[in-house]
mmCIF file of C-alpha atoms in Angstrom:
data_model
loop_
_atom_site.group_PDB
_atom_site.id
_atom_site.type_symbol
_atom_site.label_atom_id
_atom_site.label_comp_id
_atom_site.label_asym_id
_atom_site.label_seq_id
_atom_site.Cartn_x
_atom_site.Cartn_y
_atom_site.Cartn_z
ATOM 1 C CA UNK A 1140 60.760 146.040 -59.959
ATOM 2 C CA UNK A 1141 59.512 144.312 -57.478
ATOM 3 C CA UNK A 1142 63.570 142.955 -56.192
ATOM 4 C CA UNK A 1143 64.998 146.205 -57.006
ATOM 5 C CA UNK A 1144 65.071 148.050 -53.106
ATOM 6 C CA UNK A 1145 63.665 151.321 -52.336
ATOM 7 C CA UNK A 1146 67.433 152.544 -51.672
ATOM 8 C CA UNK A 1147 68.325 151.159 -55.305
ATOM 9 C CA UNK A 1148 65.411 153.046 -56.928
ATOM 10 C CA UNK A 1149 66.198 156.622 -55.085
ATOM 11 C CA UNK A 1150 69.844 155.902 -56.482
ATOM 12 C CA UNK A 1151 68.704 155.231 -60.201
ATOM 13 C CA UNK A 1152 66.355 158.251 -59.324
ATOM 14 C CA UNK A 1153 69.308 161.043 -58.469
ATOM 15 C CA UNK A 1154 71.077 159.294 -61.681
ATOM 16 C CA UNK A 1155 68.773 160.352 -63.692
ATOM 17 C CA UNK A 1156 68.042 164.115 -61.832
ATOM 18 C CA UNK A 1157 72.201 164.094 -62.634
ATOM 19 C CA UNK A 1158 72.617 164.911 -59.061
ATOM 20 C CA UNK A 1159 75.140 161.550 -58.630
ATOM 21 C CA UNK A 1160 78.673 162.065 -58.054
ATOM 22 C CA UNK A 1161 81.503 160.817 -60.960
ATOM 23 C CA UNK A 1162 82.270 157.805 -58.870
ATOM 24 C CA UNK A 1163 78.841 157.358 -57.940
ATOM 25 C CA UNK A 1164 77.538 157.012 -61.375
ATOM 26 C CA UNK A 1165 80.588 154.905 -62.577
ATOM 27 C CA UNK A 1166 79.402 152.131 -59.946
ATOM 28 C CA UNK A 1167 75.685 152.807 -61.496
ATOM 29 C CA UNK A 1168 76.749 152.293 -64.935
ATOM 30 C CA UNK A 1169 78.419 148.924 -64.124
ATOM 31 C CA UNK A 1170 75.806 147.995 -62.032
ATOM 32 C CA UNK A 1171 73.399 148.453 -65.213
ATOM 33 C CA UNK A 1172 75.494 146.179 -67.447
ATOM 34 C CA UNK A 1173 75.552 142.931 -65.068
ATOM 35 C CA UNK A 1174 72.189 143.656 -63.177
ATOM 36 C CA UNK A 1175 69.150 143.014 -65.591
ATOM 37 C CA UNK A 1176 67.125 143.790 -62.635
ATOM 38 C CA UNK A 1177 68.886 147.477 -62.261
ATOM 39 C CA UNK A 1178 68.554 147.839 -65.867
ATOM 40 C CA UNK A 1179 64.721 146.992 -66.252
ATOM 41 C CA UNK A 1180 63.869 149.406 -62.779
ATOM 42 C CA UNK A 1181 65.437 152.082 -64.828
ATOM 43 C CA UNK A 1182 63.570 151.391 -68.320
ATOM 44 C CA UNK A 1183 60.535 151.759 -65.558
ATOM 45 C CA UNK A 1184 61.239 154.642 -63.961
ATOM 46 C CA UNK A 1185 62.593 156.540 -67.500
ATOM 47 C CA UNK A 1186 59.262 155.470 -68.864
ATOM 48 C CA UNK A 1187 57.148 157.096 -65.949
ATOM 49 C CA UNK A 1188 59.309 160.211 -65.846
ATOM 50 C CA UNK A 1189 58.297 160.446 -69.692
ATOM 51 C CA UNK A 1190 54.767 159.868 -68.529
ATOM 52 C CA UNK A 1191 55.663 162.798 -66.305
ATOM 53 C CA UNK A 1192 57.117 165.108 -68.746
ATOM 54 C CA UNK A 1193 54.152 165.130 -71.393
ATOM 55 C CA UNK A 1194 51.996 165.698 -68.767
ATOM 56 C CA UNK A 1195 53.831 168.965 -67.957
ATOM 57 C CA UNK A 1196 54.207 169.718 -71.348
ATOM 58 C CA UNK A 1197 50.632 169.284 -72.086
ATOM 59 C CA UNK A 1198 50.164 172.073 -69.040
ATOM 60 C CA UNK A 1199 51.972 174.681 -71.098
ATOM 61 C CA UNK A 1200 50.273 177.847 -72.089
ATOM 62 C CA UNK A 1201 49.805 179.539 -75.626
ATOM 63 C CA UNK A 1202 51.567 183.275 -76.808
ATOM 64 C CA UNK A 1203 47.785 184.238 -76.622
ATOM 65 C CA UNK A 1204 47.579 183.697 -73.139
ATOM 66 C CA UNK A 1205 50.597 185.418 -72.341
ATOM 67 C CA UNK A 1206 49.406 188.657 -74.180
ATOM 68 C CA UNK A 1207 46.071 188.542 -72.535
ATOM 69 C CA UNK A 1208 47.866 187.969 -68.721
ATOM 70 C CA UNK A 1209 51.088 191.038 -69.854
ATOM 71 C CA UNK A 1210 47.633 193.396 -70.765
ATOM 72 C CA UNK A 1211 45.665 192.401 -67.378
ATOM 73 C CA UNK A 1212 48.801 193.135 -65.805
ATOM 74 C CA UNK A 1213 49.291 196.774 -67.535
ATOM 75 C CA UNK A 1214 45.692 197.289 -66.868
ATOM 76 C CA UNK A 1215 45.847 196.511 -63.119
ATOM 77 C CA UNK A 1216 49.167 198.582 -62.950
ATOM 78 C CA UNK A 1217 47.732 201.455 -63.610
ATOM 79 C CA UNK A 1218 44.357 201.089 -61.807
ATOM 80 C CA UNK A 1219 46.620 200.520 -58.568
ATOM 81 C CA UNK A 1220 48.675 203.577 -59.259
ATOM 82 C CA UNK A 1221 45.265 205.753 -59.907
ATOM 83 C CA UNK A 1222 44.294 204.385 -56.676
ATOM 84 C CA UNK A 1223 47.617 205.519 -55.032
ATOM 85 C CA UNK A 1224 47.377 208.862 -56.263
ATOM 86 C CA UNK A 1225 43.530 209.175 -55.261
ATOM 87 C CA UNK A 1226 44.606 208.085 -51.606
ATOM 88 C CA UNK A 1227 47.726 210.510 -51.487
ATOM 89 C CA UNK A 1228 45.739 213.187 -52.561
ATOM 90 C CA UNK A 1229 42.966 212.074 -50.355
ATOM 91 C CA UNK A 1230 45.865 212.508 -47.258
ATOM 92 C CA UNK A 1231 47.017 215.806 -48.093
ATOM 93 C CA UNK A 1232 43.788 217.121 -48.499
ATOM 94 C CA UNK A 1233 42.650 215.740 -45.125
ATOM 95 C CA UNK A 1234 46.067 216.926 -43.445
ATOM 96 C CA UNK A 1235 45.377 220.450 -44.767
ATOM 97 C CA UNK A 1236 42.188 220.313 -43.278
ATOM 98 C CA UNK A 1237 43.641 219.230 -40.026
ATOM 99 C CA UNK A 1238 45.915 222.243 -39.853
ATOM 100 C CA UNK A 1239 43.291 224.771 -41.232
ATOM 101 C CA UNK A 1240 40.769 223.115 -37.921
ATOM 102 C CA UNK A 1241 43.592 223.313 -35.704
ATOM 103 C CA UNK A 1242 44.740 227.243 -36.902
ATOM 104 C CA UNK A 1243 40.624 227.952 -36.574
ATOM 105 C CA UNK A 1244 40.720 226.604 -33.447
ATOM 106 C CA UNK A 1245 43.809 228.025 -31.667
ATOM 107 C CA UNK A 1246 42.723 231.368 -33.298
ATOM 108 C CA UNK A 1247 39.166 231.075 -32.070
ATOM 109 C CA UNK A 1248 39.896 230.349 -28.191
ATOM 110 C CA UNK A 1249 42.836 232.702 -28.547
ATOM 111 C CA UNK A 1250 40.369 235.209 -29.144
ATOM 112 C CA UNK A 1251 38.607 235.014 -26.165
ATOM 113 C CA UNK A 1252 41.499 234.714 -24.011
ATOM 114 C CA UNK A 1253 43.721 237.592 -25.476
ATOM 115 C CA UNK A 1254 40.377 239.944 -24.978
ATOM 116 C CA UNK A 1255 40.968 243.217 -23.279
ATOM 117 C CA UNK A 1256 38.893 243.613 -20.364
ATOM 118 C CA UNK A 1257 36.284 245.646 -19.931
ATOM 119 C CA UNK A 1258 36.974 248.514 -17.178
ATOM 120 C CA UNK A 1259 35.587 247.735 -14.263
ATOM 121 C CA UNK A 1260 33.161 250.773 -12.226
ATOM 122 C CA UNK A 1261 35.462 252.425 -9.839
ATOM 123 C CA UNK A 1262 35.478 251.125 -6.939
ATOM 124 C CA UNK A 1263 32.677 253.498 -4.317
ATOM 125 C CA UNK A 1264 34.446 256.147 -2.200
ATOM 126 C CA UNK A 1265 33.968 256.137 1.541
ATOM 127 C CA UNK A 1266 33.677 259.233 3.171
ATOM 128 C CA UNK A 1267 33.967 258.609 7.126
ATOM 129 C CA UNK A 1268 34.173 260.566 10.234
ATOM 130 C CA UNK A 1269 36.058 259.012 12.834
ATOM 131 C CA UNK A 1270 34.144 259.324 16.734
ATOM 132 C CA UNK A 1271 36.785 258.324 19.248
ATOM 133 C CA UNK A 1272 35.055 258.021 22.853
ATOM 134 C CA UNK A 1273 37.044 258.544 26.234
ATOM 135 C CA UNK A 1274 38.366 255.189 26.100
ATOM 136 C CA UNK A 1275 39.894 255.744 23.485
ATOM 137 C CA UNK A 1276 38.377 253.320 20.354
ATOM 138 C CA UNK A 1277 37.219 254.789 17.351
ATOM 139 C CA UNK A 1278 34.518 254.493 15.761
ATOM 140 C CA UNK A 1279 34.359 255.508 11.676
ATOM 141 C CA UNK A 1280 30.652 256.792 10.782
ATOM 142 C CA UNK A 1281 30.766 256.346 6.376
ATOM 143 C CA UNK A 1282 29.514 258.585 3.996
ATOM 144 C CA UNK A 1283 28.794 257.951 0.725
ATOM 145 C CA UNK A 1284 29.829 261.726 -0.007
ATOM 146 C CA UNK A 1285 32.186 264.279 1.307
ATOM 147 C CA UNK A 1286 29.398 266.562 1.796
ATOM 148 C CA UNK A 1287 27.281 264.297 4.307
ATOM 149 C CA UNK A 1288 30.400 263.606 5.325
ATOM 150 C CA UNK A 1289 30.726 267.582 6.315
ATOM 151 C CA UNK A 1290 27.522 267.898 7.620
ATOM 152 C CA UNK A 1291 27.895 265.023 10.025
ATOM 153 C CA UNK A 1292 31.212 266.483 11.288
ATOM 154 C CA UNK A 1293 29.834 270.141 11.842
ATOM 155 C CA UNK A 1294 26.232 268.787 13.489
ATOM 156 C CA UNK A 1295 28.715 266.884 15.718
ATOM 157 C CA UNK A 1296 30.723 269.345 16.645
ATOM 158 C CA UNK A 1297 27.770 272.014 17.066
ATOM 159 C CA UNK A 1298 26.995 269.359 19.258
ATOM 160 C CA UNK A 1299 29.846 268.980 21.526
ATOM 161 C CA UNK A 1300 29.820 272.805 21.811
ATOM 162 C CA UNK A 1301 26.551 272.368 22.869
ATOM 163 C CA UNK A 1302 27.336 269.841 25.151
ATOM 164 C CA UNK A 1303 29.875 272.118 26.592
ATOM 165 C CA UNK A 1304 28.797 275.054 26.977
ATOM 166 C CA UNK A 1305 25.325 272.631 28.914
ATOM 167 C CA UNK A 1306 28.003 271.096 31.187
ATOM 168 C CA UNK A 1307 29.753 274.284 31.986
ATOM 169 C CA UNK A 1308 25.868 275.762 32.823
ATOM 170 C CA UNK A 1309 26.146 277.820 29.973
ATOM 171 C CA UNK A 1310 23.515 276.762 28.351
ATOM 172 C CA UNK A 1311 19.789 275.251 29.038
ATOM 173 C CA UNK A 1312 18.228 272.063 27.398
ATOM 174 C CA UNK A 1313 14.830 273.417 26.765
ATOM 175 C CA UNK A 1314 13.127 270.500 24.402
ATOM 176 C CA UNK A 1315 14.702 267.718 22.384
ATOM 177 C CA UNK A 1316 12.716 267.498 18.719
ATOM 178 C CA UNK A 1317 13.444 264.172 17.037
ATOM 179 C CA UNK B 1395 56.965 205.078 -77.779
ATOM 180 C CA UNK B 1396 58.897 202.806 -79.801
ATOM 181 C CA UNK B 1397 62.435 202.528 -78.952
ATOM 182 C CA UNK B 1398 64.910 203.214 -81.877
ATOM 183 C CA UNK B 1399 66.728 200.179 -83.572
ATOM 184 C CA UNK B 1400 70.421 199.649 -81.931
ATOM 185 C CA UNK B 1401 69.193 200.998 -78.658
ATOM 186 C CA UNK B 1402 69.165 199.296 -75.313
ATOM 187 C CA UNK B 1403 65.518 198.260 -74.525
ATOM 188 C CA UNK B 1404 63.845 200.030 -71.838
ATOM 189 C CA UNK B 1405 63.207 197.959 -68.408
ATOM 190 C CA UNK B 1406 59.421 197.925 -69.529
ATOM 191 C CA UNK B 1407 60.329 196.393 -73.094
ATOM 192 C CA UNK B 1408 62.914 193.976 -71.472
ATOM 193 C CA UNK B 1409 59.857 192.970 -68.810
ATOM 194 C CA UNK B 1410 57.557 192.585 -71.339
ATOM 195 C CA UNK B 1411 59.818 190.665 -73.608
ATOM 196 C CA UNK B 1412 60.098 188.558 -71.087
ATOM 197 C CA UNK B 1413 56.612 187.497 -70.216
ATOM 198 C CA UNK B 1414 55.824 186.846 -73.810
ATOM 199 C CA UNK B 1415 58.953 184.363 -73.722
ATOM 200 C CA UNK B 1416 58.329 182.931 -70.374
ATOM 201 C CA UNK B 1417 54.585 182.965 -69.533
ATOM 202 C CA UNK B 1418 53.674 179.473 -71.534
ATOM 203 C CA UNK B 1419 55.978 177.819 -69.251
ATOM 204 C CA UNK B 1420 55.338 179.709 -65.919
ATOM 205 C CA UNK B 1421 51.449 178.277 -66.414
ATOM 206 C CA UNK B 1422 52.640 175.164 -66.750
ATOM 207 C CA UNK B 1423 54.377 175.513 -63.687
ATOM 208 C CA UNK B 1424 51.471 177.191 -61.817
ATOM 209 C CA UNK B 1425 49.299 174.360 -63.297
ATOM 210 C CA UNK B 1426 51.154 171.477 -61.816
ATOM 211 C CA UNK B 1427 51.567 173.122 -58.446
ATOM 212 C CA UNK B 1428 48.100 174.012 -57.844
ATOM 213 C CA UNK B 1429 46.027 171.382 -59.736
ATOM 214 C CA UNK B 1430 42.105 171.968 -58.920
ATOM 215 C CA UNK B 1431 42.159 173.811 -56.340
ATOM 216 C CA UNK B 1432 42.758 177.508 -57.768
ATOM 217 C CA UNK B 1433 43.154 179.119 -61.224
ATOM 218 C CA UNK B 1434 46.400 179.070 -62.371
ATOM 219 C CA UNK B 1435 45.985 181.622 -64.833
ATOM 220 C CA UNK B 1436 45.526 184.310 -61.472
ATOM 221 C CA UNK B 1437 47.910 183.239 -59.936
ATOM 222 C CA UNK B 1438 50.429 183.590 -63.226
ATOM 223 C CA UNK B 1439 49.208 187.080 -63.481
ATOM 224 C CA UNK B 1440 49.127 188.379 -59.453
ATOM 225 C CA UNK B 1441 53.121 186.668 -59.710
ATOM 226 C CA UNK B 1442 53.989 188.870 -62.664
ATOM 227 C CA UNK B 1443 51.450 191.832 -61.198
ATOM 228 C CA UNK B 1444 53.667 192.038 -58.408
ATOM 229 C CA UNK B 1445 57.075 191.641 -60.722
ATOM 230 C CA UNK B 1446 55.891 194.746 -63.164
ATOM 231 C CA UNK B 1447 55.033 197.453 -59.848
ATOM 232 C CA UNK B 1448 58.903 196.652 -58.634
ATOM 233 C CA UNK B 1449 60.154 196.137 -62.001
ATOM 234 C CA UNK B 1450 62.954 198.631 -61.352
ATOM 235 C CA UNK B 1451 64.279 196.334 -58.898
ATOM 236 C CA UNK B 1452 65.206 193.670 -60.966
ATOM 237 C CA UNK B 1453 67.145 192.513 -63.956
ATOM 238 C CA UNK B 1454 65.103 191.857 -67.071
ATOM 239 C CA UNK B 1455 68.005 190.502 -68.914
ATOM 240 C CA UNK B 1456 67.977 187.347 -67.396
ATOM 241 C CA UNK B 1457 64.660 186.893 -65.261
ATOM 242 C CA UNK B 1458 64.094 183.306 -65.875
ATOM 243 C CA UNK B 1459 64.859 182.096 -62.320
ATOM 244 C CA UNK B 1460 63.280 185.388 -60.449
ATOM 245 C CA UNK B 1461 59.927 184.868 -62.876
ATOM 246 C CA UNK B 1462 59.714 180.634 -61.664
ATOM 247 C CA UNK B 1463 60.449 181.657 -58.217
ATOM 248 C CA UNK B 1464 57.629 184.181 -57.891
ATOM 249 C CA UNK B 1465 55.192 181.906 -59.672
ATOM 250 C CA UNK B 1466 55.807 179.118 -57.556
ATOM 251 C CA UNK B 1467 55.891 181.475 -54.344
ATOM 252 C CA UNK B 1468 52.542 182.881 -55.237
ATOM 253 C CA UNK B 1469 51.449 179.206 -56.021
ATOM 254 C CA UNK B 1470 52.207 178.263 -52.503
ATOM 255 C CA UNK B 1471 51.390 180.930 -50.642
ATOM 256 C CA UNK B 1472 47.690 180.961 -52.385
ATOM 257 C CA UNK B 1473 47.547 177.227 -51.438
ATOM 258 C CA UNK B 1474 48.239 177.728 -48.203
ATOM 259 C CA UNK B 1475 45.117 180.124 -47.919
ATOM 260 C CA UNK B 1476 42.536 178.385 -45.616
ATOM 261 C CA UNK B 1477 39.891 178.262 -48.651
ATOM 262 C CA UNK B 1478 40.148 177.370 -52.029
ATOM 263 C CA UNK B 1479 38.131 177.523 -54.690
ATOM 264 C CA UNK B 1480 38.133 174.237 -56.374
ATOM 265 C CA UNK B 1481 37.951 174.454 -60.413
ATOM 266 C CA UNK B 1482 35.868 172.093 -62.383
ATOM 267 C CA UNK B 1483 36.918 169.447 -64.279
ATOM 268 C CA UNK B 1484 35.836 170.948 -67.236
ATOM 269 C CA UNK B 1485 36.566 174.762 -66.418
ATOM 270 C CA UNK B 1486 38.566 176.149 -68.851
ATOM 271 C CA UNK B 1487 41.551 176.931 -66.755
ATOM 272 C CA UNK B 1488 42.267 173.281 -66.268
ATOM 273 C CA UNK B 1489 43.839 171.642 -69.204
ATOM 274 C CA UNK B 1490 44.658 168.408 -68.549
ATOM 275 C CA UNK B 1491 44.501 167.082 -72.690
ATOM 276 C CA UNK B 1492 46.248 167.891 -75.204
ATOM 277 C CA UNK B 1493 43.864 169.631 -77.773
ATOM 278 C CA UNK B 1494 45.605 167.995 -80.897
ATOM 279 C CA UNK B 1495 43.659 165.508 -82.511
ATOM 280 C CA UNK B 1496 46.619 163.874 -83.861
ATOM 281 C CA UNK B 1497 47.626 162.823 -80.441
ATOM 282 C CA UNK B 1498 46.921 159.283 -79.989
ATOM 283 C CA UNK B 1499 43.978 158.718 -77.508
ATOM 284 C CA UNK B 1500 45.894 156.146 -75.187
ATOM 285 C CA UNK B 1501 48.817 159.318 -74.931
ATOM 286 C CA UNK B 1502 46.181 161.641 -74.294
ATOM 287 C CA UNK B 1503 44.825 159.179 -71.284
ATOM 288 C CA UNK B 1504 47.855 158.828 -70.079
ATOM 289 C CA UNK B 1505 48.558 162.201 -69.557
ATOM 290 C CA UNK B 1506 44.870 162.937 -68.079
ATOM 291 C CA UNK B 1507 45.633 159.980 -65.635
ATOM 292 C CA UNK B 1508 49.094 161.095 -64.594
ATOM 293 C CA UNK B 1509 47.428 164.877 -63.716
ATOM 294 C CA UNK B 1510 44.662 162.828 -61.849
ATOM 295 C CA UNK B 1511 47.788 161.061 -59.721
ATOM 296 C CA UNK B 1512 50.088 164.369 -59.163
ATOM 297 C CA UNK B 1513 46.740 166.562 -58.409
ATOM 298 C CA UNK B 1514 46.553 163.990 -55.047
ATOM 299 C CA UNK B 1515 49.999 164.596 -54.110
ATOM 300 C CA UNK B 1516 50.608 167.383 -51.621
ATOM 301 C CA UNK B 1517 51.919 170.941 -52.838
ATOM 302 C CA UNK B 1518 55.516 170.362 -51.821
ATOM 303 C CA UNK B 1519 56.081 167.067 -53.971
ATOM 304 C CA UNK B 1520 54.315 169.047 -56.699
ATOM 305 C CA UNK B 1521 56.130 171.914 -57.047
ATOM 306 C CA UNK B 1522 59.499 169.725 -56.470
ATOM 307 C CA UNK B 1523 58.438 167.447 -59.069
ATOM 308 C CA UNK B 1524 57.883 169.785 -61.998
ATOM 309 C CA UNK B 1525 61.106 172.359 -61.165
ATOM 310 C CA UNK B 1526 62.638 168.957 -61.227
ATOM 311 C CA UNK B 1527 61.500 167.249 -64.064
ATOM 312 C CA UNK B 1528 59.630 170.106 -65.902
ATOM 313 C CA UNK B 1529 62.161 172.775 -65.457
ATOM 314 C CA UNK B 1530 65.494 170.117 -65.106
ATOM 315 C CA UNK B 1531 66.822 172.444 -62.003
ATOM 316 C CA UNK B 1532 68.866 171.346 -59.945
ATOM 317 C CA UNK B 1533 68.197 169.925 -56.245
ATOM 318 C CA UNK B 1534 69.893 172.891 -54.739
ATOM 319 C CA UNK B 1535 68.003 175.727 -56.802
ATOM 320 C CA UNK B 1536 64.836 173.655 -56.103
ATOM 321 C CA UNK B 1537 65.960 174.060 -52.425
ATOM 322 C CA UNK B 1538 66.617 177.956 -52.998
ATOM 323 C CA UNK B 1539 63.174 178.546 -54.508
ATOM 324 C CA UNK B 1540 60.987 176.296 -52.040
ATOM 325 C CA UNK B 1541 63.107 177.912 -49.207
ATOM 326 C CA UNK B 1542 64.173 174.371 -47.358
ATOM 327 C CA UNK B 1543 67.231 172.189 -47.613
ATOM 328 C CA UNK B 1544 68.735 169.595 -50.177
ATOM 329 C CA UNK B 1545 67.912 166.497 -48.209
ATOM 330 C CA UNK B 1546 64.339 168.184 -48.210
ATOM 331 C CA UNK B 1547 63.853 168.188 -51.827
ATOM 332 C CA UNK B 1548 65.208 164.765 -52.340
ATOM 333 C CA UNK B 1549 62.599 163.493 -49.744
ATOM 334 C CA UNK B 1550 59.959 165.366 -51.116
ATOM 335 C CA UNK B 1551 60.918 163.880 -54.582
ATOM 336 C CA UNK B 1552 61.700 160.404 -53.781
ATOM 337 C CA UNK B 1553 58.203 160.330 -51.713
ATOM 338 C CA UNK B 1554 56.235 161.933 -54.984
ATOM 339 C CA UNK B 1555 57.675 159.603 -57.313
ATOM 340 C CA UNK B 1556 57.091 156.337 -54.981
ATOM 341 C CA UNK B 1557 52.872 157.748 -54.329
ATOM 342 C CA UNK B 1558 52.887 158.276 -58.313
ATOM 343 C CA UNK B 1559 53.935 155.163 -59.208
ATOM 344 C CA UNK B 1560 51.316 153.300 -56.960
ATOM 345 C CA UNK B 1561 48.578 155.274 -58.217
ATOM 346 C CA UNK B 1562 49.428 155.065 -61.385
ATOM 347 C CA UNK B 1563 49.945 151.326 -60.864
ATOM 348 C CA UNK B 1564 46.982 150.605 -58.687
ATOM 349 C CA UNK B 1565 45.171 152.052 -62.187
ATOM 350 C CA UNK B 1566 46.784 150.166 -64.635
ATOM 351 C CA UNK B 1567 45.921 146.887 -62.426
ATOM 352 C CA UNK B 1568 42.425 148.526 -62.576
ATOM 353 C CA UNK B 1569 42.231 148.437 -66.282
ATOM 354 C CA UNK B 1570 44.302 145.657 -66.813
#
């Protein structure tokens, strides 16, 4: 084989794949019968791609193997499809439990904020006499009640009459008692 | 449930009538593309594992070329995995001799020499090789199932053939 060219070979090659054109292998076939050279590169390369083919052949599996490998693959099928069903049940479940922990949630600080208020003490009342002087300002004494309130306002005005009645000479300071 | 004579076979029947038909030549297609270095019988079954779960898909009529090409897709893709388990020799999944005793013993070393030469070669000339010669396709369905071009698969035979034949040469010499 050793004057038969690489390009030659590759040609005898896709002759024998049956990939060569009509024309193509006409030129071949003549070429075989006045080339003993082209005729004994292709006894060569027929005998190697026999060489070839038994060793596929010999590669070949049994009807024994191919029941074992169509059970394995039943078997698997269904583990996988347990497995499928175990995780979509497994996402539901945790999906319900997501909206249950959400509801609790919401519902929980809802709760607190939607609580009615608890009524406040009223607010104190102020009692107060207002003591304006000549100037004019005012000046509001508080009382926690209306009577002290009172009181204040009648002592004070006792007072002014008292004060009166002293300025006009009507009447004598005799002793203060505090 | 058995389906009743005269009545179109279910998709499951149809798949599993075809794996009993096809499987002894899908190994020896997963065989010759993978050689030592992973167990062909796995990858035969993850191939037709992944078939059966989107059986519905396909047409079990005629699933000849969809079975090869998933076999040699799942041969290639596992070989392209960064680690490989390399069998044994002797491990069961790696036949490599006939088991007939009538076969003559020069055949038989033959054959174990020629598996020795094609395990060497890379993937690519493998699996072109055997669709080629193994499963007589043609260069453009070899192109269609190992995804590349024409010119590709001529290269990638041309190239296996010429490494083959000076192995196989460089042994005879050997022996000689």
């Amino acid at each position: 084989m050793d004057v038969i060219s690489e390009q030659d070979l590759d040609l005898l090659e896709t002759w024998l794949d049956g990939e060569l054109s009509a024309g193509e292998a006409e030129a071949l076939q003549a070429r075989l019968g006045s080339e003993p050279e082209f005729a004994s590169a292709l006894a060569q390369l027929r005998s190697d791609r026999e060489a070839r083919s038994a060793m596929f052949a010999s590669l070949a599996g049994s009807s024994a193997q191919a029941e074992t490998i169509l059970s394995n693959v039943k078997r698997l099928a269904a583990a996988h499809e347990r497995r499928r069903w175990a995780m979509r049940a497994v996402r539901y479940i945790s999906a319900a439990a997501a909206c249950l922990l959400v509801g609790f949630l919401a519902g929980w600080f809802g709760r607190t904020r939607n609580a009615p208020v608890a009524p406040s003490a009223p607010a104190q009342a102020v009692y107060e006499v207002g003591l304006s002087d000549q100037s004019g300002q005012v000046a509001w004494q508080k009382f926690d009640s209306p009577e002290k309130a009172r009181a204040f306002a009648r002592d004070l005005a006792v007072w002014q009459r008292q004060q009166q009645l002293r300025n006009s000479g009507q009447v004598v300071l005799v002793a203060d008692r505090f | 449930m058995e389906t009743p004579v005269g009545s179109p076979l279910s998709t499951v029947e149809l798949f599993e009538k075809a794996v009993r038909l096809h499987t002894p030549r899908l190994l020896a297609i997963a065989r010759a593309i993978v050689g030592n270095r992973g167990s062909a019988e796995d990858i035969l079954q993850q191939a037709i594992l992944n078939l059966y779960e989107h059986r519905d898909r396909y047409d079990w009529r005629e699933p000849a070329g969809l079975m090869r090409r998933t076999v040699v897709n799942e041969a290639l893709r596992l070989l392209r995995q960064p680690r490989m388990t390399m069998v044994a020799d002797d491990h069961p999944d790696r036949p490599g001799r006939p088991n007939s005793p009538a076969d003559p013993m020069d055949q038989r070393e033959v054959v174990s020499q020629v598996r020795a030469a094609i395990d060497q070669l890379p993937e690519h000339f493998r699996a072109a090789l055997v669709l080629c010669e193994y499963e007589n396709m043609s260069y453009l369905q070899i192109a269609e199932v190992l995804e590349c071009s024409v010119p590709q698969v001529k290269t990638w035979l041309h190239r296996g053939r010429r490494q083959l034949a000076e192995k196989l040469k460089s042994l005879a010499d050997r022996y000689a």
